C-alpha atoms as a printed R data frame, in Angstrom:
    type eleno elety resid chain resno       x       y       z
1   ATOM     1    CA   MET     A     1 -15.493   3.819 -29.777
2   ATOM     2    CA   SER     A     2 -17.338   3.320 -33.107
3   ATOM     3    CA   ARG     A     3 -16.131   6.755 -34.282
4   ATOM     4    CA   PHE     A     4 -12.509   5.819 -33.522
5   ATOM     5    CA   LYS     A     5 -12.953   2.535 -35.363
6   ATOM     6    CA   LYS     A     6 -14.343   4.393 -38.408
7   ATOM     7    CA   TYR     A     7 -11.348   6.757 -38.554
8   ATOM     8    CA   LYS     A     8  -9.003   3.780 -38.005
9   ATOM     9    CA   ASP     A     9 -10.577   1.879 -40.917
10  ATOM    10    CA   ARG     A    10 -10.233   4.909 -43.212
11  ATOM    11    CA   MET     A    11  -6.594   5.317 -42.266
12  ATOM    12    CA   VAL     A    12  -5.866   1.653 -42.976
13  ATOM    13    CA   VAL     A    13  -7.540   1.874 -46.411
14  ATOM    14    CA   THR     A    14  -5.563   5.003 -47.271
15  ATOM    15    CA   ILE     A    15  -2.223   3.457 -46.234
16  ATOM    16    CA   VAL     A    16  -2.947   0.277 -48.184
17  ATOM    17    CA   ALA     A    17  -3.895   2.322 -51.262
18  ATOM    18    CA   ILE     A    18  -0.645   4.288 -51.107
19  ATOM    19    CA   ILE     A    19   1.413   1.083 -50.761
20  ATOM    20    CA   LEU     A    20  -0.369  -0.488 -53.719
21  ATOM    21    CA   ILE     A    21   0.189   2.617 -55.880
22  ATOM    22    CA   ILE     A    22   3.902   2.495 -55.117
23  ATOM    23    CA   MET     A    23   4.122  -1.250 -55.812
24  ATOM    24    CA   ILE     A    24   2.295  -0.964 -59.139
25  ATOM    25    CA   GLY     A    25   4.481   1.927 -60.151
26  ATOM    26    CA   MET     A    26   7.668   0.028 -59.318
27  ATOM    27    CA   THR     A    27   6.702  -3.250 -60.977
28  ATOM    28    CA   SER     A    28   4.840  -1.950 -64.026
29  ATOM    29    CA   SER     A    29   7.783   0.172 -65.106
30  ATOM    30    CA   GLU     A    30   9.776  -2.994 -65.766
31  ATOM    31    CA   ARG     A    31   7.038  -4.893 -67.713
32  ATOM    32    CA   ALA     A    32   5.122  -4.231 -70.901
33  ATOM    33    CA   ASN     A    33   1.929  -5.832 -69.535
34  ATOM    34    CA   ILE     A    34   0.377  -5.871 -66.089
35  ATOM    35    CA   THR     A    35  -1.501  -8.762 -64.451
36  ATOM    36    CA   GLY     A    36  -5.251  -8.973 -64.000
37  ATOM    37    CA   VAL     A    37  -4.886  -8.506 -60.267
38  ATOM    38    CA   GLU     A    38  -2.857  -5.352 -60.763
39  ATOM    39    CA   LYS     A    39  -5.434  -4.100 -63.233
40  ATOM    40    CA   ALA     A    40  -8.266  -4.718 -60.755
41  ATOM    41    CA   ILE     A    41  -6.347  -2.995 -57.992
42  ATOM    42    CA   GLY     A    42  -5.636  -0.116 -60.386
43  ATOM    43    CA   ASN     A    43  -9.339   0.283 -61.096
44  ATOM    44    CA   ILE     A    44 -10.036   0.489 -57.377
45  ATOM    45    CA   ILE     A    45  -7.311   2.940 -56.458
46  ATOM    46    CA   SER     A    46  -7.541   5.112 -59.616
47  ATOM    47    CA   PRO     A    47 -10.125   7.489 -58.077
48  ATOM    48    CA   ILE     A    48  -7.969   7.784 -54.957
49  ATOM    49    CA   GLN     A    49  -4.912   8.484 -57.087
50  ATOM    50    CA   LYS     A    50  -6.856  11.172 -58.956
51  ATOM    51    CA   VAL     A    51  -7.781  12.885 -55.689
52  ATOM    52    CA   PHE     A    52  -4.164  12.955 -54.504
53  ATOM    53    CA   PHE     A    53  -2.998  14.229 -57.899
54  ATOM    54    CA   ASN     A    54  -5.512  17.109 -57.955
55  ATOM    55    CA   ILE     A    55  -4.661  18.055 -54.376
56  ATOM    56    CA   GLY     A    56  -0.995  18.164 -55.273
57  ATOM    57    CA   ARG     A    57  -1.651  20.234 -58.397
58  ATOM    58    CA   HIS     A    58  -3.745  22.831 -56.535
59  ATOM    59    CA   VAL     A    59  -1.155  23.088 -53.769
60  ATOM    60    CA   SER     A    60   1.541  23.622 -56.405
61  ATOM    61    CA   ASP     A    61  -0.532  26.290 -58.181
62  ATOM    62    CA   PHE     A    62  -1.245  28.028 -54.877
63  ATOM    63    CA   PHE     A    63   2.406  28.341 -53.914
64  ATOM    64    CA   GLY     A    64   3.264  29.336 -57.493
65  ATOM    65    CA   THR     A    65   0.766  32.196 -57.286
66  ATOM    66    CA   ILE     A    66   2.236  33.335 -53.963
67  ATOM    67    CA   GLY     A    67   5.665  33.321 -55.562
68  ATOM    68    CA   ASN     A    68   4.455  35.506 -58.454
69  ATOM    69    CA   PHE     A    69   2.519  37.926 -56.229
70  ATOM    70    CA   GLY     A    70   5.588  39.976 -55.362
71  ATOM    71    CA   LYS     A    71   6.551  40.232 -59.024
72  ATOM    72    CA   ILE     A    72   3.033  41.319 -60.046
73  ATOM    73    CA   LYS     A    73   2.928  43.905 -57.262
74  ATOM    74    CA   GLY     A    74   6.260  45.357 -58.409
75  ATOM    75    CA   GLU     A    75   5.127  45.508 -62.039
76  ATOM    76    CA   ASN     A    76   1.890  47.232 -61.000
77  ATOM    77    CA   LYS     A    77   3.820  49.861 -59.037
78  ATOM    78    CA   GLU     A    78   6.126  50.491 -62.001
79  ATOM    79    CA   LEU     A    79   3.127  50.811 -64.333
80  ATOM    80    CA   LYS     A    80   1.527  53.420 -62.053
81  ATOM    81    CA   LYS     A    81   4.750  55.461 -62.160
82  ATOM    82    CA   LYS     A    82   4.770  55.378 -65.961
83  ATOM    83    CA   ILE     A    83   1.110  56.461 -66.097
84  ATOM    84    CA   ALA     A    84   1.843  59.397 -63.756
85  ATOM    85    CA   VAL     A    85   4.754  60.495 -65.974
86  ATOM    86    CA   LEU     A    86   2.580  60.300 -69.117
87  ATOM    87    CA   GLU     A    87  -0.217  62.300 -67.463
88  ATOM    88    CA   GLU     A    88   2.253  65.019 -66.452
89  ATOM    89    CA   LYS     A    89   3.664  65.181 -69.991
90  ATOM    90    CA   ASN     A    90   0.132  65.439 -71.376
91  ATOM    91    CA   ARG     A    91  -0.576  68.409 -69.081
92  ATOM    92    CA   GLU     A    92   2.641  70.067 -70.227
93  ATOM    93    CA   TYR     A    93   1.733  69.568 -73.886
94  ATOM    94    CA   GLU     A    94  -1.745  71.023 -73.342
95  ATOM    95    CA   ASP     A    95  -0.194  74.034 -71.601
96  ATOM    96    CA   ILE     A    96   2.244  74.559 -74.482
97  ATOM    97    CA   ILE     A    97  -0.541  74.285 -77.066
98  ATOM    98    CA   GLY     A    98  -2.697  76.797 -75.162
99  ATOM    99    CA   LYS     A    99   0.118  79.305 -74.766
100 ATOM   100    CA   THR     A   100   1.205  78.861 -78.381
101 ATOM   101    CA   ASP     A   101  -2.278  79.932 -79.512
102 ATOM   102    CA   PHE     A   102  -2.058  83.040 -77.344
103 ATOM   103    CA   LEU     A   103   1.402  83.880 -78.685
104 ATOM   104    CA   ARG     A   104   0.228  83.472 -82.284
105 ATOM   105    CA   LYS     A   105  -2.682  85.863 -81.722
106 ATOM   106    CA   GLU     A   106  -0.375  88.244 -79.883
107 ATOM   107    CA   ALA     A   107   2.039  88.371 -82.831
108 ATOM   108    CA   LEU     A   108  -0.807  89.013 -85.301
109 ATOM   109    CA   LEU     A   109  -2.248  91.716 -83.035
110 ATOM   110    CA   LYS     A   110   1.068  93.571 -82.887
111 ATOM   111    CA   GLU     A   111   1.242  93.582 -86.678
112 ATOM   112    CA   LYS     A   112  -2.111  95.354 -87.094
113 ATOM   113    CA   THR     A   113  -2.829  97.419 -83.973
114 ATOM   114    CA   LYS     A   114  -2.650 101.197 -84.152
115 ATOM   115    CA   TYR     A   115  -2.241 101.539 -80.385
116 ATOM   116    CA   ASN     A   116   0.854 101.748 -78.234
117 ATOM   117    CA   ILE     A   117   0.607  98.650 -76.079
118 ATOM   118    CA   ILE     A   118   2.449  97.345 -73.033
119 ATOM   119    CA   ASP     A   119   2.745  93.554 -72.862
120 ATOM   120    CA   ALA     A   120   1.912  92.054 -69.476
121 ATOM   121    CA   GLN     A   121   1.831  88.635 -67.837
122 ATOM   122    CA   VAL     A   122  -0.970  87.588 -65.481
123 ATOM   123    CA   ILE     A   123   0.578  86.848 -62.081
124 ATOM   124    CA   GLY     A   124  -2.463  86.309 -59.871
125 ATOM   125    CA   LYS     A   125  -6.242  86.274 -59.696
126 ATOM   126    CA   GLU     A   126  -9.066  86.289 -57.211
127 ATOM   127    CA   PRO     A   127 -10.676  82.927 -56.309
128 ATOM   128    CA   GLY     A   128 -13.107  81.490 -58.823
129 ATOM   129    CA   ASN     A   129 -13.204  80.015 -62.301
130 ATOM   130    CA   TRP     A   130 -13.252  83.350 -64.110
131 ATOM   131    CA   PHE     A   131 -10.629  86.041 -64.532
132 ATOM   132    CA   ASP     A   132 -12.930  88.828 -63.379
133 ATOM   133    CA   ARG     A   133 -10.245  90.470 -61.208
134 ATOM   134    CA   PHE     A   134  -6.546  89.710 -61.623
135 ATOM   135    CA   LEU     A   135  -3.021  91.089 -61.293
136 ATOM   136    CA   ILE     A   136  -0.440  91.750 -64.012
137 ATOM   137    CA   ASP     A   137   3.341  92.169 -63.790
138 ATOM   138    CA   LYS     A   138   3.503  95.732 -65.157
139 ATOM   139    CA   GLY     A   139   3.066  98.928 -63.151
140 ATOM   140    CA   SER     A   140   3.765 102.655 -63.041
141 ATOM   141    CA   LYS     A   141   7.477 102.248 -63.830
142 ATOM   142    CA   ASP     A   142   6.422 100.546 -67.087
143 ATOM   143    CA   GLY     A   143   4.034 103.357 -68.025
144 ATOM   144    CA   VAL     A   144   0.779 101.784 -66.811
145 ATOM   145    CA   LYS     A   145  -1.805 104.196 -65.375
146 ATOM   146    CA   LYS     A   146  -5.078 103.843 -63.541
147 ATOM   147    CA   GLY     A   147  -7.977 103.830 -66.010
148 ATOM   148    CA   ASP     A   148  -5.969 102.335 -68.895
149 ATOM   149    CA   THR     A   149  -7.799  99.859 -71.124
150 ATOM   150    CA   VAL     A   150  -6.626  96.242 -71.180
151 ATOM   151    CA   ILE     A   151  -6.968  94.157 -74.348
152 ATOM   152    CA   GLN     A   152  -6.080  90.792 -75.841
153 ATOM   153    CA   GLY     A   153  -5.785  89.520 -79.401
154 ATOM   154    CA   VAL     A   154  -8.943  87.626 -80.393
155 ATOM   155    CA   GLU     A   155  -9.518  85.719 -83.605
156 ATOM   156    CA   VAL     A   156 -12.747  86.729 -85.375
157 ATOM   157    CA   ASN     A   157 -12.121  84.912 -88.653
158 ATOM   158    CA   ASN     A   158  -9.379  82.620 -89.917
159 ATOM   159    CA   LYS     A   159  -6.098  84.440 -89.128
160 ATOM   160    CA   LEU     A   160  -7.945  87.765 -88.650
161 ATOM   161    CA   VAL     A   161  -7.188  89.095 -85.173
162 ATOM   162    CA   GLN     A   162  -8.758  92.132 -83.518
163 ATOM   163    CA   GLU     A   163  -8.329  93.959 -80.235
164 ATOM   164    CA   GLY     A   164 -10.675  92.240 -77.811
165 ATOM   165    CA   VAL     A   165 -11.516  94.253 -74.717
166 ATOM   166    CA   VAL     A   166 -10.581  92.595 -71.410
167 ATOM   167    CA   GLY     A   167 -11.128  95.327 -68.820
168 ATOM   168    CA   ARG     A   168  -9.586  98.358 -67.111
169 ATOM   169    CA   ILE     A   169  -6.724  99.106 -64.746
170 ATOM   170    CA   VAL     A   170  -8.163 100.042 -61.336
171 ATOM   171    CA   ASP     A   171  -5.036 100.056 -59.162
172 ATOM   172    CA   VAL     A   172  -1.332 100.531 -59.922
173 ATOM   173    CA   GLY     A   173   1.894  99.753 -58.067
174 ATOM   174    CA   ASP     A   174   5.497 100.182 -59.156
175 ATOM   175    CA   ASN     A   175   5.732  96.766 -60.809
176 ATOM   176    CA   TRP     A   176   2.140  95.470 -60.745
177 ATOM   177    CA   SER     A   177  -1.395  96.526 -61.606
178 ATOM   178    CA   LYS     A   178  -4.892  95.270 -60.875
179 ATOM   179    CA   VAL     A   179  -7.384  94.641 -63.673
180 ATOM   180    CA   VAL     A   180 -11.169  94.485 -63.374
181 ATOM   181    CA   SER     A   181 -12.605  92.723 -66.406
182 ATOM   182    CA   ILE     A   182 -15.838  93.439 -68.267
183 ATOM   183    CA   VAL     A   183 -17.467  90.280 -66.840
184 ATOM   184    CA   ASP     A   184 -17.133  91.609 -63.277
185 ATOM   185    CA   GLU     A   185 -20.486  92.698 -61.841
186 ATOM   186    CA   SER     A   186 -19.128  96.184 -61.117
187 ATOM   187    CA   SER     A   187 -18.252  96.825 -64.771
188 ATOM   188    CA   ASN     A   188 -20.287  98.956 -67.194
189 ATOM   189    CA   ILE     A   189 -19.313  99.451 -70.817
190 ATOM   190    CA   SER     A   190 -20.977 101.445 -73.600
191 ATOM   191    CA   PHE     A   191 -21.280  99.663 -76.936
192 ATOM   192    CA   LYS     A   192 -22.367 100.068 -80.530
193 ATOM   193    CA   ILE     A   193 -23.626  97.465 -82.986
194 ATOM   194    CA   LEU     A   194 -21.236  97.219 -85.922
195 ATOM   195    CA   ARG     A   195 -24.010  96.553 -88.442
196 ATOM   196    CA   THR     A   196 -26.409  99.360 -87.447
197 ATOM   197    CA   GLN     A   197 -24.370 101.628 -85.113
198 ATOM   198    CA   GLU     A   198 -27.166 101.386 -82.539
199 ATOM   199    CA   GLY     A   199 -25.863 101.896 -79.006
200 ATOM   200    CA   GLY     A   200 -26.416 100.776 -75.448
201 ATOM   201    CA   ILE     A   201 -24.860  99.784 -72.130
202 ATOM   202    CA   LEU     A   202 -23.528  96.382 -71.032
203 ATOM   203    CA   SER     A   203 -22.757  95.155 -67.515
204 ATOM   204    CA   GLY     A   204 -21.121  92.126 -65.970
205 ATOM   205    CA   ASN     A   205 -23.082  90.007 -63.502
206 ATOM   206    CA   VAL     A   206 -22.652  87.389 -60.798
207 ATOM   207    CA   ASP     A   207 -22.748  84.587 -63.391
208 ATOM   208    CA   ASN     A   208 -19.785  86.158 -65.212
209 ATOM   209    CA   LYS     A   209 -21.909  86.897 -68.249
210 ATOM   210    CA   ILE     A   210 -22.405  90.164 -70.091
211 ATOM   211    CA   SER     A   211 -25.863  91.565 -70.627
212 ATOM   212    CA   GLY     A   212 -27.369  94.973 -71.160
213 ATOM   213    CA   TYR     A   213 -29.857  97.139 -73.000
214 ATOM   214    CA   LEU     A   214 -30.111  99.370 -76.061
215 ATOM   215    CA   PHE     A   215 -30.908 103.065 -75.802
216 ATOM   216    CA   ASP     A   216 -33.655 102.664 -78.427
217 ATOM   217    CA   ASN     A   217 -36.192  99.960 -77.612
218 ATOM   218    CA   LYS     A   218 -36.971  99.694 -81.340
219 ATOM   219    CA   ALA     A   219 -33.332  99.299 -82.327
220 ATOM   220    CA   ASP     A   220 -32.431  96.796 -85.027
221 ATOM   221    CA   VAL     A   221 -30.437  94.058 -83.304
222 ATOM   222    CA   THR     A   222 -30.291  90.337 -84.018
223 ATOM   223    CA   LYS     A   223 -28.508  87.270 -82.751
224 ATOM   224    CA   GLY     A   224 -24.930  87.185 -84.052
225 ATOM   225    CA   ASP     A   225 -24.482  90.966 -84.284
226 ATOM   226    CA   LYS     A   226 -20.965  92.092 -83.362
227 ATOM   227    CA   LEU     A   227 -20.578  94.671 -80.606
228 ATOM   228    CA   PHE     A   228 -17.713  97.156 -80.212
229 ATOM   229    CA   THR     A   229 -16.884  99.774 -77.594
230 ATOM   230    CA   SER     A   230 -18.440 103.138 -78.450
231 ATOM   231    CA   GLY     A   231 -16.083 105.319 -76.418
232 ATOM   232    CA   LEU     A   232 -18.939 107.095 -74.630
233 ATOM   233    CA   GLY     A   233 -17.892 108.232 -71.179
234 ATOM   234    CA   GLU     A   234 -14.253 107.590 -72.136
235 ATOM   235    CA   ALA     A   235 -14.073 104.609 -69.788
236 ATOM   236    CA   TYR     A   236 -12.782 102.388 -72.600
237 ATOM   237    CA   VAL     A   237 -10.927 103.093 -75.811
238 ATOM   238    CA   GLU     A   238 -13.276 103.209 -78.812
239 ATOM   239    CA   ASP     A   239 -13.674 100.436 -81.435
240 ATOM   240    CA   LEU     A   240 -12.535  97.469 -79.361
241 ATOM   241    CA   TYR     A   241 -14.306  94.173 -80.007
242 ATOM   242    CA   ILE     A   242 -16.604  93.111 -77.155
243 ATOM   243    CA   GLY     A   243 -18.363  90.037 -78.527
244 ATOM   244    CA   LYS     A   244 -21.464  88.727 -80.292
245 ATOM   245    CA   VAL     A   245 -25.129  88.986 -79.379
246 ATOM   246    CA   LYS     A   246 -26.235  85.605 -78.058
247 ATOM   247    CA   GLU     A   247 -29.855  86.469 -77.307
248 ATOM   248    CA   VAL     A   248 -32.268  89.378 -77.767
249 ATOM   249    CA   VAL     A   249 -34.888  89.790 -75.036
250 ATOM   250    CA   LYS     A   250 -37.922  92.054 -75.467
251 ATOM   251    CA   LYS     A   251 -40.748  91.845 -72.954
252 ATOM   252    CA   GLU     A   252 -43.980  93.829 -73.258
253 ATOM   253    CA   GLU     A   253 -43.696  95.187 -69.728
254 ATOM   254    CA   ASP     A   254 -40.059  96.161 -70.319
255 ATOM   255    CA   LEU     A   255 -39.495  99.493 -72.032
256 ATOM   256    CA   MET     A   256 -35.958  98.490 -73.021
257 ATOM   257    CA   LYS     A   257 -34.694  95.929 -75.519
258 ATOM   258    CA   ARG     A   258 -32.150  93.741 -73.763
259 ATOM   259    CA   VAL     A   259 -29.302  91.622 -75.086
260 ATOM   260    CA   VAL     A   260 -27.137  88.815 -73.739
261 ATOM   261    CA   VAL     A   261 -23.606  88.788 -75.155
262 ATOM   262    CA   THR     A   262 -20.940  86.113 -75.601
263 ATOM   263    CA   PRO     A   263 -17.588  87.838 -74.939
264 ATOM   264    CA   ALA     A   264 -14.828  87.579 -77.547
265 ATOM   265    CA   VAL     A   265 -12.222  86.970 -74.844
266 ATOM   266    CA   ASN     A   266 -12.139  83.631 -73.038
267 ATOM   267    CA   PHE     A   267 -12.294  84.761 -69.411
268 ATOM   268    CA   LYS     A   268 -11.520  81.276 -68.130
269 ATOM   269    CA   LYS     A   269  -8.034  81.289 -69.659
270 ATOM   270    CA   ILE     A   270  -5.992  84.473 -69.620
271 ATOM   271    CA   TYR     A   271  -2.195  84.191 -69.613
272 ATOM   272    CA   ARG     A   272  -1.068  87.460 -71.186
273 ATOM   273    CA   VAL     A   273  -2.726  90.800 -71.894
274 ATOM   274    CA   HIS     A   274  -1.808  94.198 -73.360
275 ATOM   275    CA   VAL     A   275  -2.355  97.589 -71.763
276 ATOM   276    CA   ILE     A   276  -3.175 100.426 -74.169
277 ATOM   277    CA   SER     A   277  -0.866 103.273 -73.226
278 ATOM   278    CA   ASN     A   278  -2.274 106.755 -73.819
């Protein structure tokens, strides 16, 4: 019973406060000054009026936010579409820039090469990050033969392009051929050092790197030396650029002087190649 009386008293106070607010608002709007009684009542009900005002403002803001939610969601969706379009355009531009560089080197290579070459497009590759084994769109009807050397134009100095060795043709169809590159672990290639003409053998490995040894364990070889194909064994055409010596390894227990080589060709990005036609 006391609880009911408490709620009843609160309700009465609230109703009286509302009535007084309305009365003051109606009468004060017609007079410049208000009475002392009205002022006293105003002081009492001002906190109550503030509470009602804040409640009303928050309710208004809440429904305003709900009204704008749909608009914000739509704008966010439209923004995501624009970002997707820009990302796709950026990929296209990067592709164009990459291919343009290849085409520039290709044009310079054709101006200087002494070989008869067949231009080919890469049409497929085995799984993995490296182009260690891949297919090209030229075959026997185009003059490609098993054992032919595959090259690409590589830039050694500013605007100076040389024939960089890529690999060999290992299988040929009418309109396709398979290439095994020099970074494949099954590849072996004889080389000579441009500076000293010292020779040796290089092999690919499972890490898609090139490493090998020199025939003379006292050979003069240093980091940065340029290596070219020697033509020994006739597996590859002579005087093709292989790459630079990255590291020279000589262990006391090892009778051979070993080298690790950075290839001239980027075996992560191969779009077009050239087959040397004999």
